Coordinates of C-alpha atoms in Angstrom, one line a residue:
M14 CA 81.7 -6.9 -78.5
R15 CA 79.4 -4.4 -79.6
T16 CA 76.3 -6.8 -80.1
R17 CA 72.5 -5.2 -80.8
V18 CA 70.2 -8.3 -79.8
V19 CA 66.9 -7.9 -81.4
V20 CA 64.0 -10.1 -79.9
A21 CA 62.3 -12.0 -82.6
T22 CA 58.9 -13.2 -82.2
A23 CA 58.7 -16.3 -80.0
F24 CA 57.3 -19.3 -81.6
A25 CA 56.8 -22.8 -80.5
V26 CA 58.3 -26.1 -82.3
T27 CA 55.9 -28.9 -82.2
V28 CA 56.7 -32.4 -82.5
A29 CA 55.0 -35.5 -83.8
A30 CA 54.4 -37.9 -81.0
G31 CA 56.6 -40.6 -81.0
V32 CA 59.6 -38.8 -82.7
G33 CA 62.3 -37.7 -80.5
V34 CA 63.8 -34.3 -81.4
G35 CA 67.5 -33.6 -80.0
M36 CA 67.6 -30.3 -78.1
W37 CA 70.6 -28.3 -78.9
A38 CA 71.9 -25.4 -77.4
S39 CA 71.1 -21.8 -78.8
A40 CA 74.0 -20.4 -77.0
D41 CA 77.6 -20.6 -77.5
D42 CA 77.9 -23.5 -75.5
S43 CA 78.5 -27.2 -76.2
G44 CA 75.9 -28.7 -74.1
P45 CA 72.3 -28.1 -74.0
A46 CA 71.3 -24.2 -73.1
G47 CA 68.4 -25.2 -70.5
S48 CA 65.6 -28.3 -70.9
A49 CA 62.8 -28.2 -73.1
L50 CA 59.3 -27.3 -71.3
R51 CA 57.3 -30.8 -70.4
P52 CA 54.6 -31.5 -72.8
S53 CA 51.2 -31.0 -70.6
D54 CA 49.1 -33.7 -69.7
S55 CA 46.0 -32.9 -71.7
R56 CA 43.3 -35.3 -70.9
S57 CA 40.2 -35.7 -72.4
A58 CA 36.9 -34.9 -70.5
A59 CA 35.3 -38.2 -71.3
S60 CA 36.2 -41.1 -68.8
S61 CA 34.8 -44.5 -70.7
P62 CA 37.2 -46.4 -73.1
A63 CA 35.3 -45.5 -76.2
A64 CA 35.6 -41.9 -75.3
R65 CA 39.2 -42.1 -74.9
A66 CA 39.5 -44.2 -78.0
K67 CA 38.0 -41.2 -80.0
A68 CA 39.9 -38.5 -78.1
P69 CA 42.8 -37.0 -80.4
T70 CA 46.1 -37.8 -79.8
P71 CA 48.0 -35.1 -77.6
T72 CA 50.9 -33.6 -79.8
P73 CA 54.0 -32.6 -77.4
T74 CA 55.7 -29.2 -77.9
R75 CA 59.2 -28.0 -76.9
S76 CA 60.0 -24.3 -76.9
Y77 CA 63.6 -23.2 -77.1
P78 CA 65.1 -20.4 -75.1
L79 CA 65.5 -17.2 -77.0
S80 CA 69.0 -17.4 -78.9
R81 CA 72.2 -15.5 -77.4
A82 CA 74.8 -13.9 -79.8
P83 CA 77.6 -16.2 -80.6
R84 CA 81.0 -16.0 -79.0
T85 CA 83.3 -15.4 -81.4
I86 CA 87.2 -13.5 -82.0
P87 CA 86.5 -10.7 -83.3
A88 CA 82.8 -10.5 -81.8
V89 CA 80.3 -10.0 -84.2
R90 CA 78.5 -6.6 -84.7
S91 CA 75.1 -7.4 -84.6
H92 CA 73.0 -10.6 -83.8
T93 CA 69.1 -10.8 -84.2
A94 CA 68.0 -13.4 -81.5
A95 CA 65.5 -15.8 -82.6
R96 CA 63.9 -19.4 -80.9
G97 CA 65.0 -22.6 -82.5
P98 CA 67.8 -25.5 -82.1
G99 CA 70.9 -23.9 -84.1
W100 CA 72.9 -25.7 -86.5
R101 CA 75.5 -28.0 -85.8
P102 CA 77.8 -30.2 -88.4
A103 CA 76.6 -33.7 -88.7
G104 CA 77.1 -36.6 -91.2
G105 CA 75.4 -36.4 -94.7
H106 CA 75.1 -32.2 -94.3
R107 CA 76.3 -30.5 -97.4
V108 CA 77.9 -27.3 -98.4
V109 CA 76.6 -25.8 -101.4
V110 CA 77.1 -22.9 -103.3
D111 CA 75.1 -20.4 -105.3
D112 CA 77.9 -19.0 -107.7
A113 CA 81.3 -20.6 -109.0
E114 CA 83.3 -17.9 -107.0
L115 CA 82.6 -19.5 -104.2
V116 CA 84.0 -22.8 -104.4
D117 CA 87.2 -22.2 -102.4
E118 CA 85.4 -21.0 -99.7
G119 CA 82.9 -23.7 -99.9
R120 CA 85.3 -26.6 -100.1
L121 CA 87.4 -25.1 -97.2
I122 CA 84.6 -25.3 -94.7
A123 CA 83.2 -28.3 -95.6
G124 CA 86.6 -30.0 -95.2
E125 CA 87.1 -28.2 -91.7
L126 CA 83.6 -29.3 -90.5
G127 CA 83.6 -33.0 -92.0
L128 CA 80.7 -32.0 -94.3
T129 CA 80.3 -33.0 -97.8
Y130 CA 81.1 -30.3 -100.3
A131 CA 78.1 -30.7 -103.4
G132 CA 79.3 -27.7 -105.4
E133 CA 76.3 -25.4 -107.1
K134 CA 73.0 -26.6 -106.1
T135 CA 69.5 -25.2 -106.2
D136 CA 67.6 -27.9 -104.2
V137 CA 67.5 -27.4 -100.5
R138 CA 67.8 -30.2 -97.9
A139 CA 68.0 -30.4 -94.2
G140 CA 71.5 -29.7 -92.6
D141 CA 72.6 -27.5 -95.7
V142 CA 75.1 -25.0 -95.4
R143 CA 74.6 -22.5 -98.5
L144 CA 77.0 -19.6 -99.5
A145 CA 75.6 -17.0 -101.7
L146 CA 76.8 -13.8 -103.5
N147 CA 74.2 -10.9 -102.7
D148 CA 73.6 -7.7 -105.1
D149 CA 74.0 -5.2 -101.9
E150 CA 75.6 -2.6 -103.8
G151 CA 77.8 0.0 -102.1
A152 CA 77.8 -2.5 -98.9
D153 CA 81.4 -3.3 -97.4
P154 CA 82.7 -6.2 -99.7
E155 CA 84.2 -7.7 -96.2
S156 CA 80.7 -7.8 -94.8
Y157 CA 78.0 -10.5 -94.4
T158 CA 74.9 -12.1 -93.3
M159 CA 74.7 -15.4 -91.6
T160 CA 70.9 -16.9 -91.4
V161 CA 70.4 -20.0 -88.8
R162 CA 66.9 -20.8 -89.2
G163 CA 65.2 -24.3 -89.8
G164 CA 68.3 -26.5 -89.4
R165 CA 70.1 -24.5 -92.2
V166 CA 72.6 -22.2 -92.6
T167 CA 72.9 -19.6 -95.3
I168 CA 75.9 -17.2 -95.6
S169 CA 75.7 -14.4 -97.7
G170 CA 78.0 -11.2 -98.9
P171 CA 78.5 -8.9 -101.5
A172 CA 82.4 -10.3 -102.2
D173 CA 83.7 -13.7 -101.4
A174 CA 85.7 -12.0 -99.0
G175 CA 82.9 -11.2 -96.7
V176 CA 81.3 -14.8 -97.3
F177 CA 84.8 -16.6 -96.2
Y178 CA 84.4 -14.2 -92.8
G179 CA 81.0 -15.7 -92.6
T180 CA 82.4 -19.3 -92.5
R181 CA 85.1 -18.5 -89.9
T182 CA 82.3 -17.2 -87.7
L183 CA 80.3 -20.4 -88.4
K184 CA 83.7 -22.2 -88.1
Q185 CA 84.4 -20.8 -84.1
E186 CA 80.5 -21.1 -83.5
V187 CA 80.2 -24.7 -83.7
H188 CA 84.3 -25.7 -82.5
G189 CA 84.4 -28.2 -79.6
G190 CA 80.9 -29.4 -80.6
G191 CA 79.1 -25.9 -80.1
T192 CA 75.8 -24.8 -81.8
A193 CA 75.7 -22.0 -84.3
P194 CA 72.8 -19.8 -82.4
E195 CA 69.4 -19.5 -84.3
G196 CA 69.1 -16.1 -85.8
V197 CA 70.7 -13.9 -88.0
V198 CA 74.1 -12.2 -87.9
R199 CA 75.0 -9.0 -89.7
D200 CA 78.8 -8.3 -89.5
E201 CA 81.2 -6.2 -91.2
P202 CA 85.2 -4.7 -90.0
A203 CA 85.5 -1.0 -88.7
K204 CA 88.6 -1.1 -90.3
P205 CA 90.1 -2.3 -93.8
V206 CA 93.5 -3.0 -92.7
R207 CA 94.0 -5.6 -90.4
G208 CA 97.6 -7.1 -90.1
L209 CA 100.4 -8.8 -88.8
M210 CA 104.2 -7.9 -90.1
L211 CA 107.0 -10.5 -89.2
D212 CA 110.7 -9.3 -89.6
I213 CA 112.1 -12.6 -91.6
A214 CA 115.4 -10.5 -92.3
R215 CA 116.9 -10.5 -88.8
K216 CA 115.7 -14.0 -88.0
H217 CA 114.5 -16.8 -90.4
F218 CA 111.2 -18.2 -89.9
T219 CA 110.6 -21.7 -91.7
A220 CA 108.1 -21.7 -94.2
A221 CA 105.6 -24.2 -92.6
W222 CA 106.1 -21.7 -89.4
I223 CA 104.2 -19.0 -91.6
E224 CA 101.9 -21.0 -93.6
D225 CA 100.6 -21.6 -89.5
R226 CA 100.3 -18.0 -89.1
V227 CA 98.4 -17.4 -92.0
R228 CA 96.1 -19.9 -91.3
E229 CA 95.8 -18.7 -87.4
L230 CA 95.0 -15.1 -89.2
G231 CA 92.7 -16.1 -92.0
D232 CA 90.5 -17.5 -88.7
L233 CA 90.6 -14.6 -86.9
K234 CA 89.6 -12.1 -90.0
F235 CA 93.5 -10.5 -90.6
N236 CA 93.5 -9.4 -94.0
Q237 CA 97.1 -8.6 -94.4
L238 CA 100.3 -10.4 -93.9
G239 CA 103.9 -8.1 -93.8
L240 CA 106.9 -9.8 -94.9
H241 CA 110.0 -7.5 -93.9
F242 CA 112.5 -9.5 -95.7
S243 CA 115.5 -7.3 -96.3
D244 CA 117.9 -5.8 -93.6
D245 CA 121.2 -5.4 -92.1
Q246 CA 121.3 -9.0 -90.7
G247 CA 119.9 -10.9 -93.9
F248 CA 118.3 -10.9 -97.1
R249 CA 116.0 -13.8 -96.9
I250 CA 114.1 -14.7 -100.2
E251 CA 115.7 -16.6 -103.3
S252 CA 116.8 -13.8 -105.7
D253 CA 117.3 -14.5 -109.5
S254 CA 118.7 -10.7 -110.4
H255 CA 121.2 -10.6 -107.5
P256 CA 121.8 -14.1 -105.9
E257 CA 125.0 -12.6 -104.6
I258 CA 122.8 -10.6 -101.6
V259 CA 120.8 -13.8 -100.3
S260 CA 121.3 -15.2 -97.0
R261 CA 121.9 -18.7 -96.6
D262 CA 118.9 -19.5 -94.5
R263 CA 115.9 -18.1 -97.0
L264 CA 112.9 -18.7 -98.2
T265 CA 112.8 -20.1 -101.7
K266 CA 110.7 -18.6 -104.3
A267 CA 108.6 -21.7 -104.6
E268 CA 107.8 -21.6 -100.7
V269 CA 107.0 -18.1 -100.8
R270 CA 104.3 -18.6 -103.8
R271 CA 102.8 -21.2 -101.5
I272 CA 102.7 -18.7 -98.6
V273 CA 101.0 -16.3 -101.2
D274 CA 98.8 -18.8 -102.7
L275 CA 97.7 -19.8 -99.1
A276 CA 97.3 -16.5 -97.8
A277 CA 94.8 -15.4 -100.7
S278 CA 93.0 -18.4 -100.0
R279 CA 92.4 -16.8 -96.9
H280 CA 91.7 -13.4 -98.1
I281 CA 95.3 -12.3 -96.7
T282 CA 97.3 -9.9 -98.8
V283 CA 101.0 -10.3 -98.3
V284 CA 102.7 -7.1 -98.2
P285 CA 106.4 -7.3 -99.2
E286 CA 108.8 -4.7 -97.6
I287 CA 112.5 -4.1 -99.0
D288 CA 113.5 -1.1 -97.1
S289 CA 115.3 1.3 -98.2
P290 CA 117.4 3.8 -98.2
G291 CA 118.7 2.4 -94.8
H292 CA 118.5 -1.1 -93.3
L293 CA 120.6 -2.6 -96.5
G294 CA 123.2 -4.2 -94.9
A295 CA 122.9 -7.6 -96.6
V296 CA 122.9 -5.9 -99.8
I297 CA 125.9 -3.6 -98.7
A298 CA 127.6 -6.8 -97.5
A299 CA 127.8 -7.8 -101.5
H300 CA 128.2 -4.6 -103.0
P301 CA 130.5 -2.7 -100.3
D302 CA 131.2 0.0 -103.1
L303 CA 127.7 1.1 -102.8
Q304 CA 127.8 1.9 -98.8
L305 CA 127.6 5.5 -97.6
R306 CA 130.8 6.7 -96.1
N307 CA 131.3 10.2 -94.0
V308 CA 133.3 12.7 -95.0
Q309 CA 136.3 11.1 -93.0
G310 CA 135.4 7.9 -95.1
V311 CA 133.6 6.0 -92.3
P312 CA 131.1 3.8 -93.6
T313 CA 127.5 4.3 -92.3
R314 CA 126.2 1.0 -91.2
G315 CA 123.1 -0.4 -93.1
A316 CA 123.0 2.7 -95.3
I317 CA 123.4 2.7 -99.2
D318 CA 124.7 6.0 -100.5
I319 CA 121.7 7.2 -102.8
S320 CA 124.0 9.9 -104.9
K321 CA 125.3 7.1 -106.9
D322 CA 123.3 5.8 -109.9
E323 CA 124.2 2.1 -108.9
S324 CA 122.3 2.4 -105.9
A325 CA 119.1 3.1 -107.4
A326 CA 119.6 0.6 -110.0
I327 CA 120.2 -2.2 -107.5
V328 CA 117.0 -1.5 -105.6
D329 CA 114.8 -1.2 -108.6
D330 CA 116.0 -4.4 -109.8
L331 CA 114.8 -6.2 -106.8
L332 CA 111.8 -4.0 -106.6
E333 CA 110.6 -5.3 -110.2
E334 CA 111.8 -8.8 -109.3
Y335 CA 109.4 -9.3 -106.1
A336 CA 106.4 -7.9 -107.7
E337 CA 106.2 -10.7 -110.1
L338 CA 106.5 -13.0 -106.7
F339 CA 104.0 -10.5 -104.5
P340 CA 101.2 -10.0 -106.9
G341 CA 98.9 -8.2 -104.2
S342 CA 98.0 -4.9 -104.2
Q343 CA 100.1 -3.5 -101.4
W344 CA 103.8 -2.5 -101.2
H345 CA 106.0 -1.2 -98.4
L346 CA 108.9 1.0 -99.4
G347 CA 110.1 1.5 -95.9
G348 CA 112.1 4.8 -95.8
D349 CA 113.1 4.9 -92.3
E350 CA 116.3 5.8 -90.3
Y351 CA 118.7 6.6 -92.9
Q352 CA 121.7 7.3 -90.8
A353 CA 122.5 10.4 -92.8
L354 CA 120.0 12.2 -91.2
V355 CA 120.7 11.5 -87.7
V356 CA 123.8 13.5 -87.4
S357 CA 123.7 17.3 -86.6
D358 CA 125.1 18.5 -89.8
P359 CA 124.2 15.8 -93.0
E360 CA 125.5 18.5 -95.5
A361 CA 128.8 18.7 -93.9
S362 CA 129.1 15.1 -92.9
Y363 CA 128.3 13.9 -96.1
P364 CA 129.0 16.3 -98.7
Q365 CA 128.5 14.0 -102.0
L366 CA 124.8 13.7 -100.7
A367 CA 124.4 17.6 -100.5
A368 CA 126.1 18.1 -103.9
A369 CA 123.7 15.3 -105.6
A370 CA 120.7 17.2 -103.7
R371 CA 121.8 20.4 -105.1
E372 CA 122.4 19.2 -108.4
A373 CA 118.6 17.3 -108.4
Y374 CA 116.4 19.9 -106.7
G375 CA 118.5 23.2 -106.8
S376 CA 120.7 25.1 -104.7
D377 CA 118.7 25.2 -101.4
A378 CA 118.1 21.8 -101.3
G379 CA 119.7 19.6 -98.5
V380 CA 120.1 16.0 -98.0
A381 CA 116.2 15.6 -96.6
D382 CA 115.5 16.5 -100.0
L383 CA 117.5 13.8 -101.8
T384 CA 116.1 11.3 -99.4
T385 CA 112.5 12.1 -100.2
G386 CA 113.5 12.2 -103.8
W387 CA 114.8 8.3 -103.6
L388 CA 111.3 7.4 -101.8
N389 CA 109.5 8.9 -104.4
D390 CA 111.6 7.6 -107.3
R391 CA 111.4 4.3 -105.5
A392 CA 107.5 5.1 -105.3
D393 CA 107.5 5.3 -109.3
T394 CA 109.1 2.2 -109.9
I395 CA 106.5 -0.1 -107.7
R396 CA 103.6 2.6 -109.1
A397 CA 104.1 1.5 -112.6
Q398 CA 103.7 -2.1 -111.1
G399 CA 100.1 -1.3 -110.2
R400 CA 100.8 -1.2 -106.1
T401 CA 99.4 0.8 -103.3
M402 CA 102.4 2.0 -101.3
R403 CA 103.2 2.9 -97.6
A404 CA 106.2 4.0 -96.1
W405 CA 107.5 4.4 -92.2
N406 CA 106.5 8.0 -90.8
D407 CA 110.3 8.8 -90.1
G408 CA 110.9 8.5 -93.9
F409 CA 108.5 11.5 -94.4
F410 CA 110.2 15.0 -93.7
R411 CA 108.8 18.4 -92.5
D412 CA 110.4 21.5 -94.0
T413 CA 112.1 20.0 -97.1
S414 CA 111.5 21.5 -100.8
V415 CA 110.7 17.9 -102.0
K416 CA 107.7 16.6 -100.9
A417 CA 106.9 12.8 -100.6
A418 CA 104.6 11.5 -103.2
G419 CA 100.7 12.2 -102.3
D420 CA 99.7 8.4 -102.7
L421 CA 102.3 7.4 -100.1
R422 CA 100.4 6.1 -97.0
V423 CA 101.9 6.7 -93.5
A424 CA 102.9 3.6 -91.4
Y425 CA 103.2 5.4 -88.4
W426 CA 105.2 3.4 -85.4
T427 CA 107.1 5.8 -83.5
G428 CA 107.4 9.5 -82.5
K429 CA 111.3 9.0 -81.2
E430 CA 112.7 10.0 -84.1
I431 CA 114.9 13.1 -84.6
G432 CA 112.2 15.9 -85.4
A433 CA 109.4 13.5 -85.0
R434 CA 106.1 14.5 -86.0
L435 CA 102.8 14.0 -84.2
P436 CA 100.4 11.9 -86.2
V437 CA 97.9 14.8 -86.9
E438 CA 100.6 16.6 -89.0
Y439 CA 100.0 13.8 -91.4
L440 CA 96.3 13.6 -90.8
S441 CA 95.6 17.2 -91.4
T442 CA 97.1 17.3 -94.8
G443 CA 94.8 14.6 -95.9
R444 CA 97.2 11.5 -95.7
K445 CA 96.0 8.2 -95.0
L446 CA 97.6 6.6 -91.9
I447 CA 98.0 2.9 -90.8
N448 CA 98.7 2.5 -86.8
Y449 CA 101.9 0.5 -85.9
N450 CA 101.9 2.0 -82.5
D451 CA 105.4 0.8 -80.7
E452 CA 103.8 1.6 -77.3
F453 CA 101.4 -1.3 -78.2
L454 CA 102.1 -3.4 -81.0
Y455 CA 105.6 -3.9 -81.2
Y456 CA 106.7 -7.4 -80.3
V457 CA 110.7 -6.6 -80.3
L458 CA 112.8 -10.2 -79.5
G459 CA 114.8 -9.5 -76.4
E460 CA 113.2 -6.3 -75.5
P461 CA 115.8 -4.1 -76.2
L462 CA 116.0 -0.4 -75.8
T463 CA 113.0 0.5 -74.0
F464 CA 110.9 -2.2 -75.6
V465 CA 108.8 -4.8 -73.3
Y466 CA 106.4 -7.7 -74.7
P467 CA 103.1 -6.5 -75.1
T468 CA 100.3 -7.9 -73.6
G469 CA 96.8 -9.0 -75.1
Q470 CA 95.2 -7.4 -72.1
R471 CA 96.9 -4.1 -72.4
I472 CA 95.6 -3.9 -76.1
Y473 CA 92.6 -5.2 -75.5
E474 CA 92.0 -2.5 -72.4
Q475 CA 93.7 0.7 -74.1
W476 CA 94.3 0.8 -77.1
T477 CA 92.2 1.8 -80.2
P478 CA 93.1 2.4 -83.7
L479 CA 92.5 6.3 -82.8
V480 CA 95.8 5.8 -80.5
V481 CA 98.6 5.9 -83.1
R482 CA 101.4 7.5 -81.0
G483 CA 101.9 7.0 -77.2
T484 CA 98.6 6.3 -75.1
Q485 CA 96.6 9.6 -76.2
P486 CA 94.3 9.1 -79.2
V487 CA 94.0 11.4 -81.8
P488 CA 90.8 13.4 -82.5
A489 CA 87.7 11.2 -83.7
K490 CA 87.4 13.6 -87.0
Y491 CA 90.5 11.7 -88.3
D492 CA 88.9 8.1 -87.9
P493 CA 88.2 7.5 -91.6
Q494 CA 91.8 8.4 -92.9
I495 CA 93.1 5.9 -90.1
L496 CA 92.6 2.7 -92.2
G497 CA 93.5 0.4 -89.6
G498 CA 96.3 -1.2 -87.8
S499 CA 99.1 -3.9 -88.0
F500 CA 100.6 -6.0 -85.0
A501 CA 104.5 -6.3 -85.7
V502 CA 107.1 -9.0 -84.8
W503 CA 110.7 -7.3 -84.9
C504 CA 113.9 -9.8 -84.2
D505 CA 116.3 -7.2 -82.9
L506 CA 118.0 -10.2 -80.7
A507 CA 116.8 -12.9 -83.1
N508 CA 117.9 -15.6 -80.5
S509 CA 115.8 -14.5 -77.6
Q510 CA 113.0 -16.6 -78.8
T511 CA 112.2 -19.8 -80.8
Q512 CA 109.6 -19.5 -83.6
N513 CA 107.4 -21.4 -81.4
Q514 CA 107.8 -19.1 -78.7
V515 CA 106.9 -16.3 -80.8
A516 CA 103.9 -17.9 -82.0
A517 CA 102.9 -18.6 -78.0
G518 CA 103.9 -14.9 -77.0
I519 CA 101.8 -13.0 -79.9
R520 CA 99.0 -15.1 -80.0
M521 CA 96.7 -13.2 -77.1
P522 CA 97.9 -9.9 -78.5
L523 CA 96.7 -10.9 -82.1
R524 CA 93.0 -11.7 -80.9
A525 CA 93.2 -8.4 -78.9
T526 CA 94.3 -6.3 -81.5
V527 CA 91.9 -8.0 -84.2
Q528 CA 89.1 -7.3 -81.6
K529 CA 89.8 -3.5 -81.7
L530 CA 90.2 -3.4 -85.3
W531 CA 86.8 -5.2 -86.5
D532 CA 85.0 -3.1 -83.6
R533 CA 86.3 0.2 -82.3
G534 CA 84.0 0.4 -79.6
R535 CA 84.4 -0.7 -75.9
P536 CA 84.1 -4.5 -76.0
D537 CA 81.5 -6.0 -73.8
L538 CA 83.4 -8.9 -72.5
S539 CA 86.0 -8.5 -69.6
W540 CA 89.5 -9.2 -70.1
A541 CA 89.1 -12.6 -68.4
Q542 CA 86.1 -13.6 -70.2
F543 CA 87.7 -12.9 -73.2
K544 CA 90.8 -14.8 -72.5
A545 CA 88.7 -17.8 -71.1
L546 CA 86.8 -17.3 -74.8
A547 CA 90.1 -17.4 -76.7
D548 CA 91.2 -20.5 -74.6
R549 CA 88.2 -22.6 -75.5
L550 CA 88.2 -21.4 -78.8
G551 CA 91.8 -22.8 -79.5

C-alpha cells in the first residue's frame, strides 16, 4: 500500500446536552477507535442556587482521532485523513445516484449493504451514499474519489467503472461491521489490464463456479476474465456452426451469456481464446483429414494443417460465431506451440507447408512465414469484428520475411520455447505486452514438468509487472508498454484438483497479483499483515 496521508484541520464535534451519539471507529476495525474525550466539568463561579439556575447549561463535546487510511485489497492509493465518525450502513440509509448510467452500480451496492436504493435524487439525507459522474476530462476512467463526511458518502468518477471500484472499496471498508473512515480516498489503478485466465478446455468448470469467480474478481477490482475453451482435450462451449467438435461436458451458450452479463455488471471483459494453429485436437478429432502429418505420414498432435484452405475455413467459422457470443473488446488468438516448428528442419519434415509458404510469400519463405501468415489471417477475421487482439509470445518469430500484424499485443508467458526471445525484443519495437510470467503467475494443475503452484507470498514480495520473464525486471522505461498482467490457471492434469480446490489454491495469489497491478510500488503491509487482512475481508 502506497498511501499518502494528509492531515486535515482538526475539529471538535459538539453534541447537544442529553442527546447520545455513537462513537464510531475512524480506523479499519469494527469496534470503537479509542474513547471520546470526557466533557469538562465546567462550573459557574456563582455558588448560590439563583446564580446556578441562571448559568448556561454546558454543552458536552466529543473529538475524534484523526482517521486512518482504509485497509482494502488492493490498497487505496491515497487517503486524506480527517476527524469525524466515519460512516457505516444502517437501516433507513439510502443509495442515490446523480446519473441514470449509475443505476446498476447503485442497485448492486444497495443490495450488498442492505440499504434502500432510491434512484436519482437531488435531496440530501443523513446516511446517504451518493454515486456521481464528474467532468474530469482526461482522467483514468477507472479512477474514483470517495468522500466520507458528515455522516454521508459520495463516490464520484469520470466513468461508471471508476464509480463501481469506489463501491468495492466501500464494501470492503464496512465488511463485518466496520466503518468507512472519515476523509477522502483518491484512487486509480497503475495498470489497465488486471486479469485471470481459466483453462476450461482441459477441465470442465461449471457455470456457477465461474460466476463465483466473476464476483470475486469484481470485488478485487480485476477487469478481465480469459476463457481458453478450445484445446486438444476438449471444446467446451456449445457451437451452432460446428456442433460435431463440442465436448460432452460443456457450457451452453445461455450459460455463457449469463457469465458475460454478470462480468459486464462488474466491469469485467471476458476475453475468449480459440488457440490455433496448435492446440486444436478437439477440432481435429471430428475432422481428422485436417490434421497435420509429417513427410512419413505421422500425425502431429494438436496441429492443424495450415496448407489446407479447409483448415482456415473452420477456424474462421468459429471465430465469427463466438464473436457474437463474446461482445467485449478483447480477443486472444493463441498462436503458441505449433508443433511443426519444434523439429530441427520444418521444411523437410513438412514439405506441404514449405510449398504453401513459397506459393504465398515467395521462394525464400519457410514454415515460420506460413505460420505467421496464418496468425495474421486470423487477426484479419477477428479485427473485422472490432476486437483488440493478443497472441502468445511463442507465436511471434524472429528472422521471418512475414511479420506479425503490428496491432497484435504480446501475451508473454515463457522464455522456454525454441528460439526464445527476451521481452525487450518485443518492447524495443514498440509492441504492447501483457505479463503472464509462468515463473510467478501460472497455476498448472498437477504441477507437471517444472511447474509448482505459485504462492501469494512470492508474488507479493518478488513480482512486479516489470518482471516479465523469470525473475529479472525489464528496464523501467518500458513500463508504459506493459499493459498489466494476468494470473493463469492451466489444467494439464485436470483431475489433480477439484474446482473447489482450485478456487482455494488461487485465492491468495489472486489477491497478491491485483495488489501489484493496482499499485506497482512496494506494499506498506508485510505479507503476514496482508494475509490477515485478506482473511478478515473473506
